[in-house]
mmCIF file of C-alpha atoms in Angstrom:
data_model
loop_
_atom_site.group_PDB
_atom_site.id
_atom_site.type_symbol
_atom_site.label_atom_id
_atom_site.label_comp_id
_atom_site.label_asym_id
_atom_site.label_seq_id
_atom_site.Cartn_x
_atom_site.Cartn_y
_atom_site.Cartn_z
ATOM 1 C CA MET A 1 28.109 -12.444 10.250
ATOM 2 C CA THR A 2 24.370 -10.400 9.795
ATOM 3 C CA ALA A 3 23.886 -7.869 11.831
ATOM 4 C CA PRO A 4 21.910 -7.851 14.753
ATOM 5 C CA PRO A 5 17.911 -6.510 14.471
ATOM 6 C CA PRO A 6 17.715 -2.459 15.632
ATOM 7 C CA GLU A 7 16.365 -2.261 19.493
ATOM 8 C CA ARG A 8 12.807 -1.113 19.465
ATOM 9 C CA ILE A 9 10.749 0.914 22.009
ATOM 10 C CA ALA A 10 7.558 0.220 23.897
ATOM 11 C CA PRO A 11 4.448 -0.242 21.575
ATOM 12 C CA PRO A 12 2.766 2.819 22.833
ATOM 13 C CA ASP A 13 -0.405 2.821 24.920
ATOM 14 C CA VAL A 14 -3.171 3.824 21.490
ATOM 15 C CA THR A 15 -2.647 3.446 18.441
ATOM 16 C CA VAL A 16 -4.782 5.040 15.926
ATOM 17 C CA VAL A 17 -5.097 3.626 12.442
ATOM 18 C CA THR A 18 -7.018 5.903 9.726
ATOM 19 C CA GLY A 19 -8.213 4.315 6.942
ATOM 20 C CA ALA A 20 -9.032 1.215 8.679
ATOM 21 C CA GLY A 21 -11.798 0.096 6.449
ATOM 22 C CA GLY A 22 -9.444 0.194 3.284
ATOM 23 C CA TRP A 23 -7.269 -2.924 2.540
ATOM 24 C CA LEU A 24 -3.719 -2.076 4.448
ATOM 25 C CA GLY A 25 -5.917 -0.734 7.125
ATOM 26 C CA ARG A 26 -7.521 -4.127 7.826
ATOM 27 C CA ALA A 27 -5.184 -5.899 7.847
ATOM 28 C CA LEU A 28 -3.102 -3.957 10.118
ATOM 29 C CA VAL A 29 -5.517 -3.504 12.723
ATOM 30 C CA ASP A 30 -5.913 -7.142 12.507
ATOM 31 C CA HIS A 31 -2.349 -7.788 13.535
ATOM 32 C CA LEU A 32 -2.214 -5.350 16.407
ATOM 33 C CA SER A 33 -5.126 -6.457 17.782
ATOM 34 C CA ARG A 34 -4.751 -9.851 18.224
ATOM 35 C CA PRO A 35 -4.434 -11.530 21.010
ATOM 36 C CA VAL A 36 -1.259 -13.711 20.006
ATOM 37 C CA GLY A 37 1.152 -12.397 17.278
ATOM 38 C CA PRO A 38 4.371 -10.818 15.999
ATOM 39 C CA PHE A 39 2.612 -7.470 15.915
ATOM 40 C CA SER A 40 -0.023 -7.992 18.736
ATOM 41 C CA ARG A 41 0.489 -5.320 21.252
ATOM 42 C CA PRO A 42 -1.397 -5.000 24.623
ATOM 43 C CA GLY A 43 -2.384 -1.362 24.219
ATOM 44 C CA THR A 44 -5.422 -0.465 22.421
ATOM 45 C CA VAL A 45 -6.415 0.462 18.666
ATOM 46 C CA ARG A 46 -8.386 3.246 17.596
ATOM 47 C CA ALA A 47 -9.654 2.757 14.214
ATOM 48 C CA LEU A 48 -10.841 5.449 11.750
ATOM 49 C CA VAL A 49 -13.657 4.517 9.509
ATOM 50 C CA ARG A 50 -15.338 6.632 6.986
ATOM 51 C CA ASP A 51 -18.506 4.508 6.653
ATOM 52 C CA PRO A 52 -20.117 3.325 9.094
ATOM 53 C CA GLU A 53 -20.876 0.135 7.958
ATOM 54 C CA ASP A 54 -17.454 -0.573 8.412
ATOM 55 C CA LEU A 55 -17.669 -0.269 12.150
ATOM 56 C CA ASP A 56 -18.706 -3.834 12.004
ATOM 57 C CA LEU A 57 -15.916 -4.928 10.994
ATOM 58 C CA PHE A 58 -14.369 -4.466 14.082
ATOM 59 C CA THR A 59 -17.164 -5.650 15.914
ATOM 60 C CA ASN A 60 -15.309 -9.092 17.755
ATOM 61 C CA ALA A 61 -12.277 -7.160 18.843
ATOM 62 C CA ASP A 62 -11.961 -6.797 21.933
ATOM 63 C CA THR A 63 -9.060 -4.007 22.199
ATOM 64 C CA VAL A 64 -10.732 -2.034 18.782
ATOM 65 C CA GLU A 65 -12.105 1.365 19.077
ATOM 66 C CA ALA A 66 -13.526 1.750 15.776
ATOM 67 C CA VAL A 67 -14.806 5.290 15.042
ATOM 68 C CA VAL A 68 -16.595 7.142 12.064
ATOM 69 C CA GLY A 69 -14.637 10.233 10.542
ATOM 70 C CA ASP A 70 -13.443 11.807 8.074
ATOM 71 C CA ILE A 71 -10.095 13.226 7.566
ATOM 72 C CA THR A 72 -10.875 15.741 4.130
ATOM 73 C CA ARG A 73 -11.926 17.832 7.345
ATOM 74 C CA PRO A 74 -10.456 18.976 10.489
ATOM 75 C CA ASP A 75 -13.043 18.375 12.953
ATOM 76 C CA GLY A 76 -13.646 15.021 11.115
ATOM 77 C CA LEU A 77 -10.571 13.905 13.411
ATOM 78 C CA THR A 78 -12.301 15.058 16.734
ATOM 79 C CA ALA A 79 -13.831 11.410 17.449
ATOM 80 C CA LEU A 80 -10.545 9.414 16.461
ATOM 81 C CA PHE A 81 -8.144 11.809 19.234
ATOM 82 C CA ASP A 82 -11.100 11.988 21.711
ATOM 83 C CA GLY A 83 -9.455 12.023 25.020
ATOM 84 C CA LEU A 84 -5.842 10.543 23.543
ATOM 85 C CA ARG A 85 -4.041 13.373 24.940
ATOM 86 C CA GLY A 86 -2.364 13.120 28.409
ATOM 87 C CA ALA A 87 -3.314 9.671 27.997
ATOM 88 C CA GLY A 88 -0.847 7.494 27.882
ATOM 89 C CA THR A 89 1.601 7.186 24.430
ATOM 90 C CA VAL A 90 -0.229 7.718 21.272
ATOM 91 C CA ASP A 91 1.560 6.484 17.803
ATOM 92 C CA VAL A 92 -0.587 7.254 14.648
ATOM 93 C CA ILE A 93 -0.347 5.379 11.689
ATOM 94 C CA HIS A 94 -2.310 6.892 8.389
ATOM 95 C CA THR A 95 -3.187 4.212 5.799
ATOM 96 C CA ALA A 96 -6.127 6.107 4.636
ATOM 97 C CA GLY A 97 -6.173 7.492 1.204
ATOM 98 C CA VAL A 98 -7.379 6.891 -2.456
ATOM 99 C CA ILE A 99 -6.259 5.354 -5.640
ATOM 100 C CA HIS A 100 -9.012 5.080 -8.293
ATOM 101 C CA PRO A 101 -11.139 7.653 -7.031
ATOM 102 C CA ALA A 102 -14.464 8.813 -7.908
ATOM 103 C CA ARG A 103 -13.685 12.156 -9.264
ATOM 104 C CA MET A 104 -10.091 13.761 -9.283
ATOM 105 C CA ASP A 105 -10.666 16.342 -7.072
ATOM 106 C CA ASP A 106 -10.744 13.606 -4.617
ATOM 107 C CA PHE A 107 -6.675 13.220 -4.916
ATOM 108 C CA GLU A 108 -6.430 16.875 -3.510
ATOM 109 C CA GLU A 109 -8.665 16.331 -1.137
ATOM 110 C CA ILE A 110 -8.102 12.755 0.371
ATOM 111 C CA ASN A 111 -4.212 12.449 -0.154
ATOM 112 C CA VAL A 112 -3.387 16.292 0.752
ATOM 113 C CA ARG A 113 -5.803 17.789 2.703
ATOM 114 C CA GLY A 114 -6.166 14.566 4.542
ATOM 115 C CA THR A 115 -2.947 14.171 4.918
ATOM 116 C CA ALA A 116 -1.862 17.554 6.204
ATOM 117 C CA ASN A 117 -5.190 17.045 9.232
ATOM 118 C CA VAL A 118 -4.497 14.114 10.117
ATOM 119 C CA MET A 119 -0.433 15.471 10.902
ATOM 120 C CA ALA A 120 -1.778 18.463 12.835
ATOM 121 C CA ALA A 121 -4.135 16.701 14.844
ATOM 122 C CA ALA A 122 -1.482 14.245 15.456
ATOM 123 C CA GLU A 123 0.854 17.485 16.647
ATOM 124 C CA ALA A 124 -1.985 18.465 18.898
ATOM 125 C CA HIS A 125 -2.871 16.079 20.732
ATOM 126 C CA GLY A 126 0.709 14.898 21.529
ATOM 127 C CA ALA A 127 1.519 11.635 19.265
ATOM 128 C CA ARG A 128 5.487 9.881 20.334
ATOM 129 C CA ARG A 129 5.166 8.404 15.955
ATOM 130 C CA VAL A 130 3.681 9.058 13.125
ATOM 131 C CA VAL A 131 4.020 6.682 10.343
ATOM 132 C CA HIS A 132 2.745 8.026 6.627
ATOM 133 C CA VAL A 133 2.185 4.859 4.317
ATOM 134 C CA SER A 134 2.531 6.519 0.865
ATOM 135 C CA SER A 135 3.941 4.718 -2.690
ATOM 136 C CA ASN A 136 6.230 4.318 -5.516
ATOM 137 C CA SER A 137 4.227 7.039 -7.649
ATOM 138 C CA PRO A 138 5.557 10.044 -6.194
ATOM 139 C CA PHE A 139 8.701 8.983 -8.217
ATOM 140 C CA GLY A 140 7.042 7.761 -11.050
ATOM 141 C CA THR A 141 8.686 4.623 -13.397
ATOM 142 C CA ASN A 142 11.961 3.504 -13.640
ATOM 143 C CA PRO A 143 13.653 4.769 -16.782
ATOM 144 C CA HIS A 144 14.483 1.623 -18.473
ATOM 145 C CA PRO A 145 14.056 -2.091 -17.599
ATOM 146 C CA GLY A 146 16.996 -2.485 -15.517
ATOM 147 C CA ASP A 147 16.764 0.409 -13.451
ATOM 148 C CA THR A 148 15.652 0.248 -9.521
ATOM 149 C CA PHE A 149 14.959 3.035 -7.493
ATOM 150 C CA ARG A 150 17.434 4.003 -4.255
ATOM 151 C CA ASN A 151 16.158 4.792 -1.462
ATOM 152 C CA ASP A 152 16.188 8.703 -1.786
ATOM 153 C CA GLU A 153 14.772 9.567 -5.269
ATOM 154 C CA PRO A 154 13.913 12.683 -6.585
ATOM 155 C CA TYR A 155 10.281 13.159 -7.145
ATOM 156 C CA ASP A 156 8.968 12.817 -10.555
ATOM 157 C CA PRO A 157 5.334 11.976 -9.512
ATOM 158 C CA TYR A 158 2.818 9.627 -12.337
ATOM 159 C CA TYR A 159 -0.176 11.867 -13.247
ATOM 160 C CA GLY A 160 -2.780 13.294 -10.572
ATOM 161 C CA TYR A 161 -2.016 10.199 -7.767
ATOM 162 C CA GLY A 162 1.293 10.253 -7.789
ATOM 163 C CA ARG A 163 1.482 14.159 -7.707
ATOM 164 C CA SER A 164 -0.807 13.602 -5.192
ATOM 165 C CA LYS A 165 1.284 11.509 -2.898
ATOM 166 C CA MET A 166 3.687 13.598 -3.394
ATOM 167 C CA GLN A 167 2.139 16.598 -2.028
ATOM 168 C CA ALA A 168 1.432 14.462 1.195
ATOM 169 C CA GLU A 169 4.627 13.552 1.435
ATOM 170 C CA LEU A 170 5.857 16.784 1.705
ATOM 171 C CA ARG A 171 2.955 17.657 4.043
ATOM 172 C CA VAL A 172 4.583 15.263 6.476
ATOM 173 C CA ARG A 173 7.891 17.003 5.910
ATOM 174 C CA ASP A 174 6.282 20.319 6.770
ATOM 175 C CA ALA A 175 5.046 18.673 9.659
ATOM 176 C CA VAL A 176 8.355 17.634 10.958
ATOM 177 C CA ALA A 177 9.710 20.724 10.484
ATOM 178 C CA GLY A 178 7.424 21.852 13.125
ATOM 179 C CA GLY A 179 8.251 19.560 15.652
ATOM 180 C CA LEU A 180 6.392 16.801 14.778
ATOM 181 C CA ASN A 181 8.196 12.616 15.123
ATOM 182 C CA ALA A 182 6.980 11.459 11.438
ATOM 183 C CA VAL A 183 8.155 9.212 8.927
ATOM 184 C CA ILE A 184 7.557 7.858 5.375
ATOM 185 C CA VAL A 185 7.244 4.272 4.345
ATOM 186 C CA ARG A 186 6.561 3.651 0.536
ATOM 187 C CA PRO A 187 5.237 0.620 -0.565
ATOM 188 C CA PRO A 188 4.781 -0.568 -4.457
ATOM 189 C CA TRP A 189 1.605 -2.790 -5.463
ATOM 190 C CA PHE A 190 0.421 -4.958 -2.378
ATOM 191 C CA TYR A 191 -1.499 -8.141 -2.332
ATOM 192 C CA GLY A 192 -2.803 -10.535 0.436
ATOM 193 C CA PRO A 193 -6.083 -10.719 2.234
ATOM 194 C CA PHE A 194 -8.631 -8.154 3.091
ATOM 195 C CA GLN A 195 -8.100 -7.015 -1.182
ATOM 196 C CA PRO A 196 -10.620 -4.806 -2.873
ATOM 197 C CA ALA A 197 -12.383 -5.971 -5.898
ATOM 198 C CA ARG A 198 -10.132 -4.618 -8.488
ATOM 199 C CA GLN A 199 -7.798 -7.918 -7.136
ATOM 200 C CA THR A 200 -9.811 -10.188 -7.217
ATOM 201 C CA THR A 201 -10.519 -9.087 -10.918
ATOM 202 C CA PHE A 202 -6.671 -9.493 -11.577
ATOM 203 C CA PHE A 203 -7.246 -12.931 -10.270
ATOM 204 C CA GLN A 204 -10.045 -13.293 -12.635
ATOM 205 C CA MET A 205 -8.482 -12.270 -15.375
ATOM 206 C CA VAL A 206 -5.076 -14.950 -14.852
ATOM 207 C CA ARG A 207 -7.722 -17.400 -14.684
ATOM 208 C CA LYS A 208 -8.777 -16.897 -17.445
ATOM 209 C CA GLY A 209 -5.760 -16.637 -19.898
ATOM 210 C CA ARG A 210 -6.755 -13.107 -20.307
ATOM 211 C CA PHE A 211 -4.732 -10.632 -18.117
ATOM 212 C CA PRO A 212 -2.913 -8.488 -20.840
ATOM 213 C CA VAL A 213 1.174 -8.920 -20.588
ATOM 214 C CA PHE A 214 3.263 -5.659 -22.866
ATOM 215 C CA GLY A 215 5.722 -7.041 -25.481
ATOM 216 C CA ASP A 216 8.132 -9.761 -23.607
ATOM 217 C CA GLY A 217 7.229 -9.283 -20.494
ATOM 218 C CA GLN A 218 10.253 -8.419 -18.632
ATOM 219 C CA GLN A 219 9.002 -5.269 -17.003
ATOM 220 C CA ARG A 220 9.914 -5.321 -13.160
ATOM 221 C CA ARG A 221 7.390 -4.830 -10.422
ATOM 222 C CA SER A 222 7.977 -4.403 -7.158
ATOM 223 C CA MET A 223 5.550 -5.763 -4.814
ATOM 224 C CA VAL A 224 4.441 -6.230 -1.330
ATOM 225 C CA TYR A 225 2.720 -9.170 0.806
ATOM 226 C CA VAL A 226 0.716 -7.880 3.322
ATOM 227 C CA ASP A 227 1.739 -8.770 5.982
ATOM 228 C CA ASN A 228 5.293 -7.998 5.002
ATOM 229 C CA LEU A 229 4.000 -4.231 4.768
ATOM 230 C CA VAL A 230 2.464 -4.918 8.150
ATOM 231 C CA GLN A 231 6.227 -5.563 9.501
ATOM 232 C CA GLY A 232 7.549 -3.037 7.731
ATOM 233 C CA VAL A 233 5.625 -0.334 9.395
ATOM 234 C CA VAL A 234 5.348 -1.615 12.988
ATOM 235 C CA ALA A 235 8.980 -1.441 12.277
ATOM 236 C CA ALA A 236 8.972 2.076 11.324
ATOM 237 C CA GLU A 237 6.805 2.919 13.719
ATOM 238 C CA LEU A 238 9.086 1.324 16.639
ATOM 239 C CA VAL A 239 12.567 1.343 16.199
ATOM 240 C CA PRO A 240 14.109 4.878 16.735
ATOM 241 C CA THR A 241 14.975 6.788 13.962
ATOM 242 C CA PRO A 242 15.293 10.422 12.732
ATOM 243 C CA ALA A 243 12.398 12.120 12.275
ATOM 244 C CA GLY A 244 11.723 12.748 8.767
ATOM 245 C CA ARG A 245 13.380 9.175 7.285
ATOM 246 C CA ALA A 246 11.237 7.171 4.638
ATOM 247 C CA TRP A 247 11.717 3.661 3.486
ATOM 248 C CA TRP A 248 10.480 1.469 0.421
ATOM 249 C CA ILE A 249 8.637 -1.630 1.829
ATOM 250 C CA ALA A 250 8.658 -4.588 -0.651
ATOM 251 C CA ASP A 251 8.938 -8.069 -1.088
ATOM 252 C CA ALA A 252 13.149 -8.902 -1.021
ATOM 253 C CA ARG A 253 12.794 -8.437 -5.000
ATOM 254 C CA PRO A 254 11.211 -7.035 -7.606
ATOM 255 C CA TYR A 255 9.295 -9.845 -10.076
ATOM 256 C CA THR A 256 8.951 -9.436 -13.861
ATOM 257 C CA VAL A 257 5.504 -9.610 -15.163
ATOM 258 C CA THR A 258 5.796 -12.586 -17.017
ATOM 259 C CA GLU A 259 6.335 -14.223 -13.467
ATOM 260 C CA ILE A 260 4.035 -12.567 -12.321
ATOM 261 C CA VAL A 261 1.148 -13.641 -14.405
ATOM 262 C CA GLU A 262 3.129 -17.524 -14.157
ATOM 263 C CA THR A 263 3.279 -17.439 -10.340
ATOM 264 C CA VAL A 264 -0.725 -16.639 -9.720
ATOM 265 C CA GLY A 265 -2.101 -19.178 -11.566
ATOM 266 C CA ARG A 266 0.502 -21.608 -10.140
ATOM 267 C CA ALA A 267 -1.086 -20.234 -7.380
ATOM 268 C CA LEU A 268 -4.063 -20.741 -8.672
ATOM 269 C CA GLU A 269 -3.941 -24.593 -9.902
ATOM 270 C CA GLU A 270 -2.443 -25.404 -6.504
ATOM 271 C CA GLU A 271 -5.354 -24.105 -4.623
ATOM 272 C CA GLY A 272 -7.893 -25.920 -7.228
ATOM 273 C CA PHE A 273 -8.918 -23.328 -10.178
ATOM 274 C CA THR A 274 -8.682 -24.701 -13.729
ATOM 275 C CA VAL A 275 -6.378 -22.254 -15.539
ATOM 276 C CA LYS A 276 -6.156 -21.311 -19.398
ATOM 277 C CA PRO A 277 -2.663 -20.284 -20.782
ATOM 278 C CA ASN A 278 -2.515 -16.648 -21.118
ATOM 279 C CA ARG A 279 -2.076 -15.970 -24.376
ATOM 280 C CA VAL A 280 -3.395 -11.646 -24.179
ATOM 281 C CA ARG A 281 0.176 -10.524 -25.822
ATOM 282 C CA LEU A 282 -0.140 -6.328 -26.683
ATOM 283 C CA PRO A 283 2.506 -4.610 -27.940
ATOM 284 C CA ALA A 284 4.234 -1.915 -26.374
ATOM 285 C CA PHE A 285 2.906 0.866 -28.206
ATOM 286 C CA ALA A 286 -0.735 0.476 -26.996
ATOM 287 C CA GLY A 287 0.688 0.484 -23.685
ATOM 288 C CA ARG A 288 2.027 3.870 -24.233
ATOM 289 C CA MET A 289 -1.492 4.086 -26.620
ATOM 290 C CA ALA A 290 -2.980 3.613 -22.338
ATOM 291 C CA GLU A 291 -1.159 6.656 -21.045
ATOM 292 C CA ARG A 292 -1.864 8.928 -23.611
ATOM 293 C CA ALA A 293 -5.551 8.182 -23.209
ATOM 294 C CA ASP A 294 -5.115 8.874 -19.514
ATOM 295 C CA ALA A 295 -2.971 12.176 -19.374
ATOM 296 C CA LEU A 296 -5.785 12.713 -21.957
ATOM 297 C CA ALA A 297 -8.955 12.109 -19.328
ATOM 298 C CA GLN A 298 -7.042 13.505 -16.237
ATOM 299 C CA ARG A 299 -6.197 16.469 -17.688
ATOM 300 C CA ALA A 300 -10.203 16.856 -18.833
ATOM 301 C CA GLY A 301 -10.881 15.981 -14.937
ATOM 302 C CA ARG A 302 -12.035 12.308 -15.822
ATOM 303 C CA TYR A 303 -10.575 9.093 -14.116
ATOM 304 C CA VAL A 304 -10.821 5.901 -15.889
ATOM 305 C CA GLN A 305 -9.298 3.074 -13.437
ATOM 306 C CA ALA A 306 -9.116 0.721 -16.464
ATOM 307 C CA VAL A 307 -7.211 2.726 -18.794
ATOM 308 C CA HIS A 308 -5.166 4.288 -15.964
ATOM 309 C CA VAL A 309 -4.202 0.839 -15.306
ATOM 310 C CA LEU A 310 -3.357 -0.691 -18.693
ATOM 311 C CA GLY A 311 -1.384 2.677 -19.748
ATOM 312 C CA GLU A 312 0.992 1.899 -16.501
ATOM 313 C CA MET A 313 1.468 -2.507 -17.035
ATOM 314 C CA ASN A 314 3.843 -2.374 -19.831
ATOM 315 C CA LYS A 315 6.534 0.129 -17.286
ATOM 316 C CA THR A 316 9.251 -1.425 -14.220
ATOM 317 C CA ILE A 317 8.348 -0.129 -11.083
ATOM 318 C CA ALA A 318 11.001 -1.546 -8.980
ATOM 319 C CA CYS A 319 12.679 -0.499 -5.717
ATOM 320 C CA ASP A 320 15.468 -1.255 -3.679
ATOM 321 C CA ILE A 321 14.764 -2.403 0.147
ATOM 322 C CA SER A 322 18.328 -2.411 1.637
ATOM 323 C CA VAL A 323 17.750 0.735 3.795
ATOM 324 C CA ALA A 324 15.074 -1.128 5.290
ATOM 325 C CA GLN A 325 17.173 -3.637 5.552
ATOM 326 C CA GLU A 326 20.118 -2.312 7.621
ATOM 327 C CA GLU A 327 18.218 0.835 9.289
ATOM 328 C CA LEU A 328 15.089 -1.063 10.592
ATOM 329 C CA GLY A 329 15.397 -4.743 10.408
ATOM 330 C CA TYR A 330 12.859 -5.624 7.511
ATOM 331 C CA ASP A 331 13.274 -9.022 6.678
ATOM 332 C CA PRO A 332 10.382 -9.604 4.615
ATOM 333 C CA GLN A 333 8.825 -13.073 4.715
ATOM 334 C CA VAL A 334 6.835 -13.802 2.158
ATOM 335 C CA ALA A 335 7.558 -14.577 -1.380
ATOM 336 C CA LEU A 336 5.492 -13.952 -4.341
ATOM 337 C CA GLU A 337 3.341 -17.374 -4.629
ATOM 338 C CA GLU A 338 3.316 -18.265 -1.355
ATOM 339 C CA GLY A 339 1.734 -15.173 -0.644
ATOM 340 C CA MET A 340 -0.275 -15.169 -4.130
ATOM 341 C CA ARG A 341 -2.086 -18.699 -2.149
ATOM 342 C CA ARG A 342 -2.975 -17.557 1.399
ATOM 343 C CA SER A 343 -4.344 -14.484 -0.956
ATOM 344 C CA ILE A 344 -6.472 -16.653 -2.784
ATOM 345 C CA ARG A 345 -7.063 -18.967 0.132
ATOM 346 C CA TRP A 346 -8.672 -16.073 1.777
ATOM 347 C CA CYS A 347 -10.899 -15.154 -1.306
ATOM 348 C CA VAL A 348 -12.392 -18.366 -0.969
ATOM 349 C CA GLU A 349 -12.661 -17.807 3.129
ATOM 350 C CA GLU A 350 -14.780 -14.828 1.857
ATOM 351 C CA GLY A 351 -17.299 -16.437 -0.576
ATOM 352 C CA LEU A 352 -15.687 -14.308 -3.433
ATOM 353 C CA SER A 353 -15.701 -15.613 -6.892
ATOM 354 C CA LEU A 354 -12.781 -15.951 -8.845
#
């Protein structure tokens, strides 16, 4: 017999979203501000963007107050939290971060220091609940293709990004120890509308038959469709749990790399694109060489996105979402093929070349 869904508290009067100009941030604000929808809410969404040009993203959303700020400086959050203390209930969803930085120092400044600043501001302004969006990278990669990360794993960060997201989680836990009601969600590789250029490049490589698959392609990857992730974030926000809890938020099951490439190719064909057979197969040692090159570059203070991504693609990164399902009632509704088709349709609507 299926357990009843856990009780939820009412949405807050104000939902603060950092990183609102990014992939997840845009999807989250879009869902929260819809007049009707599973995640819509009557209160205000205050959305933080770093680039003033991103203010234009929210001009048609009546319940969104977009402000410009910078999480790397405490005074860069003044406008975001201005007038909120005593103005009703306030929740904070911290999505801001950097994955592929222009310089290595950005990991520390944005992911670590920025998170500490957001936690301090949330506490100072009486936030009811804070959800910090982390990553799989603080836990590295699975030791073998058959392994799956349990909900609670020891830290084993994967290079600079993983170390910075680990340190960000520790800053959240410090804030919890100081009395802040904060929790953590850990999404892996996600996909869906509002995607950045790197995901569009992925589609282009698959369509042209040029996406590199290492060895037999049986490495497993957990992924999460962005609407599933929004569901998980909102559940972490509204389901009462002890502060400091953390959950994997992903699709119902991991996919093999071969399955991912084949599914994306099939989705492109179903949406009217011509797709060439994928014939780029690389030996496993090529991935290890890319990883070594990535490590050397990062030790020298350089970040090369293409090398980093290539060095990660021969590895399994798979997680178990059962604790999120049990504690939060998380129930991912969209699987890989449908999610990829929706992603492709969004790209077409946006005029992006695939």
